[in-house]
PDB file of C-alpha atoms and ligand atoms in Angstrom:
ATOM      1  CA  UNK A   1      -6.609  -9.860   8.463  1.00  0.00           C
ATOM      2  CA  UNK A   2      -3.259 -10.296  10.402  1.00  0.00           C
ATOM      3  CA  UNK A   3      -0.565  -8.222   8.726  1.00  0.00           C
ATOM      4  CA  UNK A   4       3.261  -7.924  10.054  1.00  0.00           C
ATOM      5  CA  UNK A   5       5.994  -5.689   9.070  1.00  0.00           C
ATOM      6  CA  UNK A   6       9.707  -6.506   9.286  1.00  0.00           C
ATOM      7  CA  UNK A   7      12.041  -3.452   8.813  1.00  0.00           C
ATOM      8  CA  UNK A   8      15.185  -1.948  11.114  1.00  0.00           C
ATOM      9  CA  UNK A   9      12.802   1.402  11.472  1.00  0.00           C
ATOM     10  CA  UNK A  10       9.823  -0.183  12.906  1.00  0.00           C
ATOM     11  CA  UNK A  11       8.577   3.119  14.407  1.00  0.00           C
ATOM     12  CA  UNK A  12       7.447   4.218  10.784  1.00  0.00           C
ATOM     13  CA  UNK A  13       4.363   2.015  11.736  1.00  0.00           C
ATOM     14  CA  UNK A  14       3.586   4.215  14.551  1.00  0.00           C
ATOM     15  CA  UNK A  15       0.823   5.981  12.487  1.00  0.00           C
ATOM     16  CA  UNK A  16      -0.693   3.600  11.794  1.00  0.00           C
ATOM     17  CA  UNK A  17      -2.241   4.062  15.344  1.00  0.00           C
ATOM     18  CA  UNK A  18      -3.667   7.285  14.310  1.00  0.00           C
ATOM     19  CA  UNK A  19      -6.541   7.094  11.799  1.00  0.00           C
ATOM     20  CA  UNK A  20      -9.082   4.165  10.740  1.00  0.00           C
ATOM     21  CA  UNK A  21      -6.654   1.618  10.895  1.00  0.00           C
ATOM     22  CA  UNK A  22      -6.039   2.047  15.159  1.00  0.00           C
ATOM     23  CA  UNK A  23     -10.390   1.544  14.867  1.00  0.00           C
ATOM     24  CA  UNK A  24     -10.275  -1.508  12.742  1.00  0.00           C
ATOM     25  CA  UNK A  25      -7.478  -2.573  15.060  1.00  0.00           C
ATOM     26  CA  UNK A  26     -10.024  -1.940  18.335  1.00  0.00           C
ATOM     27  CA  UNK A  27     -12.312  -3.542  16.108  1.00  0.00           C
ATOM     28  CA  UNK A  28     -10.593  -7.012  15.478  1.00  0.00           C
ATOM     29  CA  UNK A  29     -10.904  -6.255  11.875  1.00  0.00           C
ATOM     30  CA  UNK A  30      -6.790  -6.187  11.751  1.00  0.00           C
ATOM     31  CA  UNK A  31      -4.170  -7.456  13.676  1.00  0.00           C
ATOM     32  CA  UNK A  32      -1.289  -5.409  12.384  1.00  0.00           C
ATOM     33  CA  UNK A  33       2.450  -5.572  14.235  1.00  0.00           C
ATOM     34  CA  UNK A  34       5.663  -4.310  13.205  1.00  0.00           C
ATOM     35  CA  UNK A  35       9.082  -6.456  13.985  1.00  0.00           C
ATOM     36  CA  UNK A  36      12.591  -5.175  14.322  1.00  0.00           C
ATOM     37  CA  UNK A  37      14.951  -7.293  12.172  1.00  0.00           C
ATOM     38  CA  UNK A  38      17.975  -6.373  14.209  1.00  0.00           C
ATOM     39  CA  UNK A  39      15.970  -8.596  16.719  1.00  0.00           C
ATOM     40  CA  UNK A  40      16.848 -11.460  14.076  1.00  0.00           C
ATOM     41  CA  UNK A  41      20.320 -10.945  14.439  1.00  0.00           C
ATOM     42  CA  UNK A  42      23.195 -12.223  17.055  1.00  0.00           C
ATOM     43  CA  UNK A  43      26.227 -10.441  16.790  1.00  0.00           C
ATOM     44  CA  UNK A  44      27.117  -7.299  19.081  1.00  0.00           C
ATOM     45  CA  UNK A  45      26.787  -4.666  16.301  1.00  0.00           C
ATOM     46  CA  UNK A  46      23.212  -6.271  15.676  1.00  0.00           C
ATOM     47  CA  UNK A  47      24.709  -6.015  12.187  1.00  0.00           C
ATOM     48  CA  UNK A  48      21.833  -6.683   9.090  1.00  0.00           C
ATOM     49  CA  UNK A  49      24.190  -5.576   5.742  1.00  0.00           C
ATOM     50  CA  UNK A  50      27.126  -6.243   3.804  1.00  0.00           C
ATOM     51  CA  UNK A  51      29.033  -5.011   1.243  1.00  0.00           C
ATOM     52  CA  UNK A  52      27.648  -6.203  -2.504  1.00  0.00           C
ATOM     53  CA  UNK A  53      29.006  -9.306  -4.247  1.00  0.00           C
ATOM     54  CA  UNK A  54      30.527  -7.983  -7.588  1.00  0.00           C
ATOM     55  CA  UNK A  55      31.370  -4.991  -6.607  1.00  0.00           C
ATOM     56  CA  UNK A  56      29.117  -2.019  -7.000  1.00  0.00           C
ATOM     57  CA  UNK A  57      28.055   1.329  -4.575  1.00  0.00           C
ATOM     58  CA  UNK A  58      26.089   0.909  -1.223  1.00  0.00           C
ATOM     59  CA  UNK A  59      25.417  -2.418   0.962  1.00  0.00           C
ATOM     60  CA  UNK A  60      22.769  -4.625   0.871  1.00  0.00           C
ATOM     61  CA  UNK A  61      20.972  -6.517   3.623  1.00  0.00           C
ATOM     62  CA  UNK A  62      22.019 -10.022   4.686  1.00  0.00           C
ATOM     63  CA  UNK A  63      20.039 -13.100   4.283  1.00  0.00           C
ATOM     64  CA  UNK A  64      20.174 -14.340   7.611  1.00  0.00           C
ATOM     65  CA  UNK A  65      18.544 -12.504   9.832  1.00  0.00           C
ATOM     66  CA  UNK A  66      15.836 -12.371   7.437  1.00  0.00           C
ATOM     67  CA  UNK A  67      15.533 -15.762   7.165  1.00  0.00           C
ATOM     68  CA  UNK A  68      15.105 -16.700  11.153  1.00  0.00           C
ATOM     69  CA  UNK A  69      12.069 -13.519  11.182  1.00  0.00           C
ATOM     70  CA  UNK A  70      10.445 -15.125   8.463  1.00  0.00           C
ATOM     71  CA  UNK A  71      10.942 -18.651  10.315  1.00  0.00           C
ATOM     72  CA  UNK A  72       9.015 -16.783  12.671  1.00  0.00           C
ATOM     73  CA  UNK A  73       6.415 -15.139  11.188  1.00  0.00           C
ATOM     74  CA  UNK A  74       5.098 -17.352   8.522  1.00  0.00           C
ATOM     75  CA  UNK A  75       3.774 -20.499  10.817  1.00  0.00           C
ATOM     76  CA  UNK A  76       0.496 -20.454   8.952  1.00  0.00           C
ATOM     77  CA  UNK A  77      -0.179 -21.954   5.618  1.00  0.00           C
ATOM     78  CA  UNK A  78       1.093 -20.206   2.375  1.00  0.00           C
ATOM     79  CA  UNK A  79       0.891 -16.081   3.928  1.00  0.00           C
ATOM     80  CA  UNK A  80       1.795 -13.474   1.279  1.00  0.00           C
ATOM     81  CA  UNK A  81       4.703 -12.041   1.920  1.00  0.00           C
ATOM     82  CA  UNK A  82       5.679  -8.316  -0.025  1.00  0.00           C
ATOM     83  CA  UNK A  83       8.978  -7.471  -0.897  1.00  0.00           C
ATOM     84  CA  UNK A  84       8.649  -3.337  -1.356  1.00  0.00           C
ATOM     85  CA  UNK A  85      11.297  -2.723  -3.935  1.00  0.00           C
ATOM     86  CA  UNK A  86      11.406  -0.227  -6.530  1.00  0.00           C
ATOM     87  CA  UNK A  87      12.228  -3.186  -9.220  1.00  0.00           C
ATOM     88  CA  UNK A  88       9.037  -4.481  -8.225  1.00  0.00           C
ATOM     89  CA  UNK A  89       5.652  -4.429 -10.004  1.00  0.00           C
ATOM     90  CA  UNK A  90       3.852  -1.429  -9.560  1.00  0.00           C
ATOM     91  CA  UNK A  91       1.270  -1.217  -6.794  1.00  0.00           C
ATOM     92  CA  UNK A  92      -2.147  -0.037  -8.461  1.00  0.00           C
ATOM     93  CA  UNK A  93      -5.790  -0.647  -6.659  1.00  0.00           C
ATOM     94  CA  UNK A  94      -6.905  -3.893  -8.565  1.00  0.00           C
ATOM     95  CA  UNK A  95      -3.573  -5.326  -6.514  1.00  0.00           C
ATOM     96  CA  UNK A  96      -4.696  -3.275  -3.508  1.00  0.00           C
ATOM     97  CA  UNK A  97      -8.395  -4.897  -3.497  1.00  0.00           C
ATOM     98  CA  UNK A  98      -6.986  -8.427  -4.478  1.00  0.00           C
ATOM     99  CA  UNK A  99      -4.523  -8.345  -1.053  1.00  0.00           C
ATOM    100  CA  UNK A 100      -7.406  -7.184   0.905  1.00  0.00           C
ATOM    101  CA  UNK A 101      -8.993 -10.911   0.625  1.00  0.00           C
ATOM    102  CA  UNK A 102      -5.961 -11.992   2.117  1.00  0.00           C
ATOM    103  CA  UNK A 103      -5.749 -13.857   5.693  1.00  0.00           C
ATOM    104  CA  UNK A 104      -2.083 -12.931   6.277  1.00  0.00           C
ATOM    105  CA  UNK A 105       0.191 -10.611   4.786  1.00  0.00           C
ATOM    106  CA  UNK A 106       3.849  -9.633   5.570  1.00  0.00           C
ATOM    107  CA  UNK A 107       5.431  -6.630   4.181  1.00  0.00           C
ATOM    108  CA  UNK A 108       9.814  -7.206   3.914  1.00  0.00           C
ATOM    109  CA  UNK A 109      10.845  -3.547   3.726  1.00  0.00           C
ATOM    110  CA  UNK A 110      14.235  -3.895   2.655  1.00  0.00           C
ATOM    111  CA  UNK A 111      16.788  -0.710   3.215  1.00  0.00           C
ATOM    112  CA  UNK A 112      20.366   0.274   1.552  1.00  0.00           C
ATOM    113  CA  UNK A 113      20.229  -1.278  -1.843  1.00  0.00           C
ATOM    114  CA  UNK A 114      18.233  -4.132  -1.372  1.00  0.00           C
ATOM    115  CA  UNK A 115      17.908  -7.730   0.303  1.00  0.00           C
ATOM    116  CA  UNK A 116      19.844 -10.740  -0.802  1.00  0.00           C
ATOM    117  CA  UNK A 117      17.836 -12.176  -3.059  1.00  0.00           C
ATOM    118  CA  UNK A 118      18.256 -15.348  -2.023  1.00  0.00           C
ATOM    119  CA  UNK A 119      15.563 -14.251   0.654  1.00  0.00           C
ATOM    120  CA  UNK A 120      12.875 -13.482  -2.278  1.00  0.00           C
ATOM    121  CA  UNK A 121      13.957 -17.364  -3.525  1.00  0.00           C
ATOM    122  CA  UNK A 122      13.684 -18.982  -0.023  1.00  0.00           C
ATOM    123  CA  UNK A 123      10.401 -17.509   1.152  1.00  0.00           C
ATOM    124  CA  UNK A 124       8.403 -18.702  -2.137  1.00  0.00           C
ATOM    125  CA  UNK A 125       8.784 -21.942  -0.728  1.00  0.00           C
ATOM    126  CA  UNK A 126       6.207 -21.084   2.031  1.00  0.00           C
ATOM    127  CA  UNK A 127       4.907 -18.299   1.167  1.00  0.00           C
ATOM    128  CA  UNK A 128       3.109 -16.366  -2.031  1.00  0.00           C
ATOM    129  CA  UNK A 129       5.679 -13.747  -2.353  1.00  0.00           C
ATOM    130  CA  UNK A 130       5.337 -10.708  -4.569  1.00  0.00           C
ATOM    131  CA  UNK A 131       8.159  -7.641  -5.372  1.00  0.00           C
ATOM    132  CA  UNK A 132       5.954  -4.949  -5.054  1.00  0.00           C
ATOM    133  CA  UNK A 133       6.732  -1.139  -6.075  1.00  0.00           C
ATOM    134  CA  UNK A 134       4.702   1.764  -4.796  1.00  0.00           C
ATOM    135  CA  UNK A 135       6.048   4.207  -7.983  1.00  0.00           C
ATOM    136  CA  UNK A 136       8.376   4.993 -10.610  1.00  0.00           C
ATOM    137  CA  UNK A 137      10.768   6.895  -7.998  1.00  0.00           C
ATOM    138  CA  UNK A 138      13.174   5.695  -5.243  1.00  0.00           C
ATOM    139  CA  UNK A 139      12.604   6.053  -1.756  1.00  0.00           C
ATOM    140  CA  UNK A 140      14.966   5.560   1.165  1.00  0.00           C
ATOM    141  CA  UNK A 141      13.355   2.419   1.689  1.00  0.00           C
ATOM    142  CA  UNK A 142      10.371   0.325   1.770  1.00  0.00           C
ATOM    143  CA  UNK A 143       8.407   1.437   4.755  1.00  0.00           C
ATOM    144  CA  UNK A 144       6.519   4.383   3.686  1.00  0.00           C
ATOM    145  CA  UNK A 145       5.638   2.329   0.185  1.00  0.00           C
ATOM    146  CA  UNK A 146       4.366  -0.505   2.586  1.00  0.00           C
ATOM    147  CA  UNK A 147       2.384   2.237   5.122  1.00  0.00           C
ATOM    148  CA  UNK A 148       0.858   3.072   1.210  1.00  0.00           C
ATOM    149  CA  UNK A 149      -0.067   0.008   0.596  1.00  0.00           C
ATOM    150  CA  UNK A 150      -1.334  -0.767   3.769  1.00  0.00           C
ATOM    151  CA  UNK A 151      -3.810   2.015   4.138  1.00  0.00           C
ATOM    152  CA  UNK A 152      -5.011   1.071   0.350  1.00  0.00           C
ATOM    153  CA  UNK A 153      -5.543  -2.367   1.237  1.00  0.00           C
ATOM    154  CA  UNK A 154      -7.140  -2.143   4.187  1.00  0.00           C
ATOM    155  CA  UNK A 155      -9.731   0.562   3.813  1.00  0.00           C
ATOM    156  CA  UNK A 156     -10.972  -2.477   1.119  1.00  0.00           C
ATOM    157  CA  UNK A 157     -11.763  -5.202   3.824  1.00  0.00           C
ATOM    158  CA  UNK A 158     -15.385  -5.511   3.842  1.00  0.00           C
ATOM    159  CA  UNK A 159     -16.743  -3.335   7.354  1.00  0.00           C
ATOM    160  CA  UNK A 160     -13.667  -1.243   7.438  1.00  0.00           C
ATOM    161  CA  UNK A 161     -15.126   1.350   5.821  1.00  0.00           C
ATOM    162  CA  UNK A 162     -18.336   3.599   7.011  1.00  0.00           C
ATOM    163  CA  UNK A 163     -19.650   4.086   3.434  1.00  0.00           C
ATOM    164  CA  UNK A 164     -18.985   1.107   1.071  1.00  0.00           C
ATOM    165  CA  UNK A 165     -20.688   3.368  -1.947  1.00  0.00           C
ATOM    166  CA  UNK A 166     -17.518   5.553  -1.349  1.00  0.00           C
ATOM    167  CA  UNK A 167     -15.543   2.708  -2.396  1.00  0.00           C
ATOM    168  CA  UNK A 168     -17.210   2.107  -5.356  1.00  0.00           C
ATOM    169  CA  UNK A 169     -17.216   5.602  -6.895  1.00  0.00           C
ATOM    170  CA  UNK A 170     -13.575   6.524  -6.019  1.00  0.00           C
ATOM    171  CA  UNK A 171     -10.825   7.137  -8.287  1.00  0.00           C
ATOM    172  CA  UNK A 172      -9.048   4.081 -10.578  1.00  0.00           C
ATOM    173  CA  UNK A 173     -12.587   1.589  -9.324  1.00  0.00           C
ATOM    174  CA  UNK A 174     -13.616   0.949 -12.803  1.00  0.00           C
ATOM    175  CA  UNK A 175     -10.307   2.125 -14.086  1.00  0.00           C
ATOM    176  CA  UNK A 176     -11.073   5.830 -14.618  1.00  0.00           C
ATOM    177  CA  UNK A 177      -9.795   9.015 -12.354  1.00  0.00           C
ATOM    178  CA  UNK A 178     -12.788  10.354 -10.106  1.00  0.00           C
ATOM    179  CA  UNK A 179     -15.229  13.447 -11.491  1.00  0.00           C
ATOM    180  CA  UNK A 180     -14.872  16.584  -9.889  1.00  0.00           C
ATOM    181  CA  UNK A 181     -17.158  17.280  -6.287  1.00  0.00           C
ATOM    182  CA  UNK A 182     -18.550  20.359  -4.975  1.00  0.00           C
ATOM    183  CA  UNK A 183     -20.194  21.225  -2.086  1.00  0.00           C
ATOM    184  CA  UNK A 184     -22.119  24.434  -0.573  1.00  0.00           C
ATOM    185  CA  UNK A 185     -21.438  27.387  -0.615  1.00  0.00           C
ATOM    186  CA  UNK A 186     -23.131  27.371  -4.603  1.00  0.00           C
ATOM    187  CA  UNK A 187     -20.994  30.532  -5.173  1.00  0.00           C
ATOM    188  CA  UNK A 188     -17.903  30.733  -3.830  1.00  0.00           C
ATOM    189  CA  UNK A 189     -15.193  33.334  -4.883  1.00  0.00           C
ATOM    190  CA  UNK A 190     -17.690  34.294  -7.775  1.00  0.00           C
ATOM    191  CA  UNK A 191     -16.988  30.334  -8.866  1.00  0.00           C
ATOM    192  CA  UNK A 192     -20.156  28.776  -9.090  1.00  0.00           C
ATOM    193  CA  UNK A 193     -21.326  24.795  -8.880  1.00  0.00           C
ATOM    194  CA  UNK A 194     -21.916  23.150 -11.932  1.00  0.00           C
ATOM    195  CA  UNK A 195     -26.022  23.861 -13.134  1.00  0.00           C
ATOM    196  CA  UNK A 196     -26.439  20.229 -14.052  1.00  0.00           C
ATOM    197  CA  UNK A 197     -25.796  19.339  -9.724  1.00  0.00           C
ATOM    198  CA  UNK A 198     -28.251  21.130  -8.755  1.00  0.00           C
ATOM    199  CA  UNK A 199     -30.871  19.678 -11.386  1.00  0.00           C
ATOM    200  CA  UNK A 200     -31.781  16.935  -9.316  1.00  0.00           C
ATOM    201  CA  UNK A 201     -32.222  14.722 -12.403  1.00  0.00           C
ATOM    202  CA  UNK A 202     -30.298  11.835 -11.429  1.00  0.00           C
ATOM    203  CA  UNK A 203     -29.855  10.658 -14.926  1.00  0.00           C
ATOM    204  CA  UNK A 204     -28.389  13.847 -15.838  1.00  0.00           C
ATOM    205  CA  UNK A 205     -26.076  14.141 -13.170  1.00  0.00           C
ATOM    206  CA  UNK A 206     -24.762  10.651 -13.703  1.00  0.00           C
ATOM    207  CA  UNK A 207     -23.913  11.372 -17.569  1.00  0.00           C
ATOM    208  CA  UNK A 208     -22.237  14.300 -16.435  1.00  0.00           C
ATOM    209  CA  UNK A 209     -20.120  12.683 -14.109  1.00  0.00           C
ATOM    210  CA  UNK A 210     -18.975  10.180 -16.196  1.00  0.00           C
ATOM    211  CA  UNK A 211     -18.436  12.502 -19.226  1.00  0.00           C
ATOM    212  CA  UNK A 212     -15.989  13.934 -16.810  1.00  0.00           C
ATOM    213  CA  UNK A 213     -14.033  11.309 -15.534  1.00  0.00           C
ATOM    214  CA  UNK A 214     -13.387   9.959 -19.379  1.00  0.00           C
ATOM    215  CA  UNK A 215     -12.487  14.183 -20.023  1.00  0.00           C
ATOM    216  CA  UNK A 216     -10.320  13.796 -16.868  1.00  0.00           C
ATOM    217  CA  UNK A 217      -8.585  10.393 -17.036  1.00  0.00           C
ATOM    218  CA  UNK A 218      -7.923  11.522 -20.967  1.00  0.00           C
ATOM    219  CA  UNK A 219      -6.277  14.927 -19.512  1.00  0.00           C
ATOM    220  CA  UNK A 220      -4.073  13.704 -17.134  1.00  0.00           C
ATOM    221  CA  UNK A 221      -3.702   9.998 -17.325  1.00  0.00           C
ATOM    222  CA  UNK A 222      -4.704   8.608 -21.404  1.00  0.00           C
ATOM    223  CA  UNK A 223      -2.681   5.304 -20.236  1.00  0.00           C
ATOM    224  CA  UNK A 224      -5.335   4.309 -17.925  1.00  0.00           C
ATOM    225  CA  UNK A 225      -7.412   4.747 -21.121  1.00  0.00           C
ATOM    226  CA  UNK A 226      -5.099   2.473 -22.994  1.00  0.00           C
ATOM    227  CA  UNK A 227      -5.534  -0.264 -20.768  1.00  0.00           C
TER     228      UNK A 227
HETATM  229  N1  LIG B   1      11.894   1.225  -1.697  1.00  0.00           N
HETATM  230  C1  LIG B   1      12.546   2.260  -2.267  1.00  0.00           C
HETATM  231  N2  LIG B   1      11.823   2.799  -3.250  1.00  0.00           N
HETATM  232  C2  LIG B   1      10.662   2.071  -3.324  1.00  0.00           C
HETATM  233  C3  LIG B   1       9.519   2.149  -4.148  1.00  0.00           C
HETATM  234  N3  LIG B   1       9.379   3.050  -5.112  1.00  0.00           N
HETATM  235  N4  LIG B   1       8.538   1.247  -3.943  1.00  0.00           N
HETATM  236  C4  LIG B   1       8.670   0.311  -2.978  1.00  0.00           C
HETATM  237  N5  LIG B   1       9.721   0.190  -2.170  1.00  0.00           N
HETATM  238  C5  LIG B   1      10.716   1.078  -2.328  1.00  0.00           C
END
């Protein structure tokens, strides 16, 4: 999977060094690079926002420099490009393991109170382009939603991860929050392990766990339930 990032802080990708995803990189499982859009722009100031049409607080980012990185980047047939934007649709994992099929993805993190969206228009021509939002809360911008996403997706690509069972037992894969794990000491603190773990019975254990994740997901998050 090839995946670019355009932003004006390109040096939030950094971490992405540390971690599984600098492995996968070594690997030639991903291809990942992070662009500077000032580097799309011409004028001394390397200027990439403008004060809002109608009126209204803060500045928003100018089409054109957009544009030329996107002229760029997308030279291959119909990428996906992500628009992180908290008016987007929320990023869950069934998005998260439907991007990691994905040849080529570029994240736009936009900055300031948003890109043109003009751009959004202009890239659906050659591109599948989605407004995606990492939560119901506002960050300063998008690059720490698309580092989020990022890790999410990739740890999905088949070979990226060590234990694929992992995958399948985790939190929100079949739509429920993950059961509570232990591990030894079997007292702790005068806390002890759960009898039924230490059964053996497979059967047992595997009721258990489930039992808990419905108890769980009905605790803390009965829309997940709902759906
Ligand atoms: N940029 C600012 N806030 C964001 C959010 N919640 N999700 C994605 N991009 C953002």
């Amino acid at each position: 999977m090839r995946i670019d990032a355009v932003s004006i802080f390109p040096d939030y990708f950094n971490v992405l060094e540390l971690s599984l995803l600098g492995k996968a990189q070594k690997q030639g499982l991903i291809s990942f690079q992070a662009h500077d859009l000032r580097h799309w722009t011409h004028d001394i100031h390397k200027t990439v926002d403008d004060s809002p049409y109608g009126g209204g607080a803060g500045m928003v980012m100018k089409p054109e420099p957009w544009g030329e990185a996107f002229d760029d980047l997308i030279t291959d047939n119909r990428p996906t490009v992500i628009f992180t934007t908290p008016a987007g649709r929320p990023f869950n994992q069934a998005l998260a393991k439907e991007l990691s099929t994905k040849e080529h993805i570029v994240f736009a993190c936009g900055r300031y109170e948003g890109i043109d969206q003009r751009v959004v228009e202009h890239a659906k021509s050659r591109a599948d382009v989605l407004e995606v939002s990492l939560g119901d809360y506002v960050l300063n911008g998008g690059e720490v939603a698309a580092l989020a996403m990022i890790e999410a997706i990739t740890r999905l690509i088949p070979g990226f991860m060590g234990n694929a069972e992992s995958i399948v037992e985790e939190s929100h894969a079949d739509g429920l929050l993950e059961y509570p794990s232990y591990t030894k000491p079997q007292i702790w603190r005068e806390l002890e392990v759960p009898d039924v773990l230490l059964s053996g019975h497979h059967a047992e254990i595997a009721k258990w766990r489930k039992a808990q994740s419905v108890e769980r997901t009905k605790a803390v998050r009965p829309d997940l339930l709902a759906e």
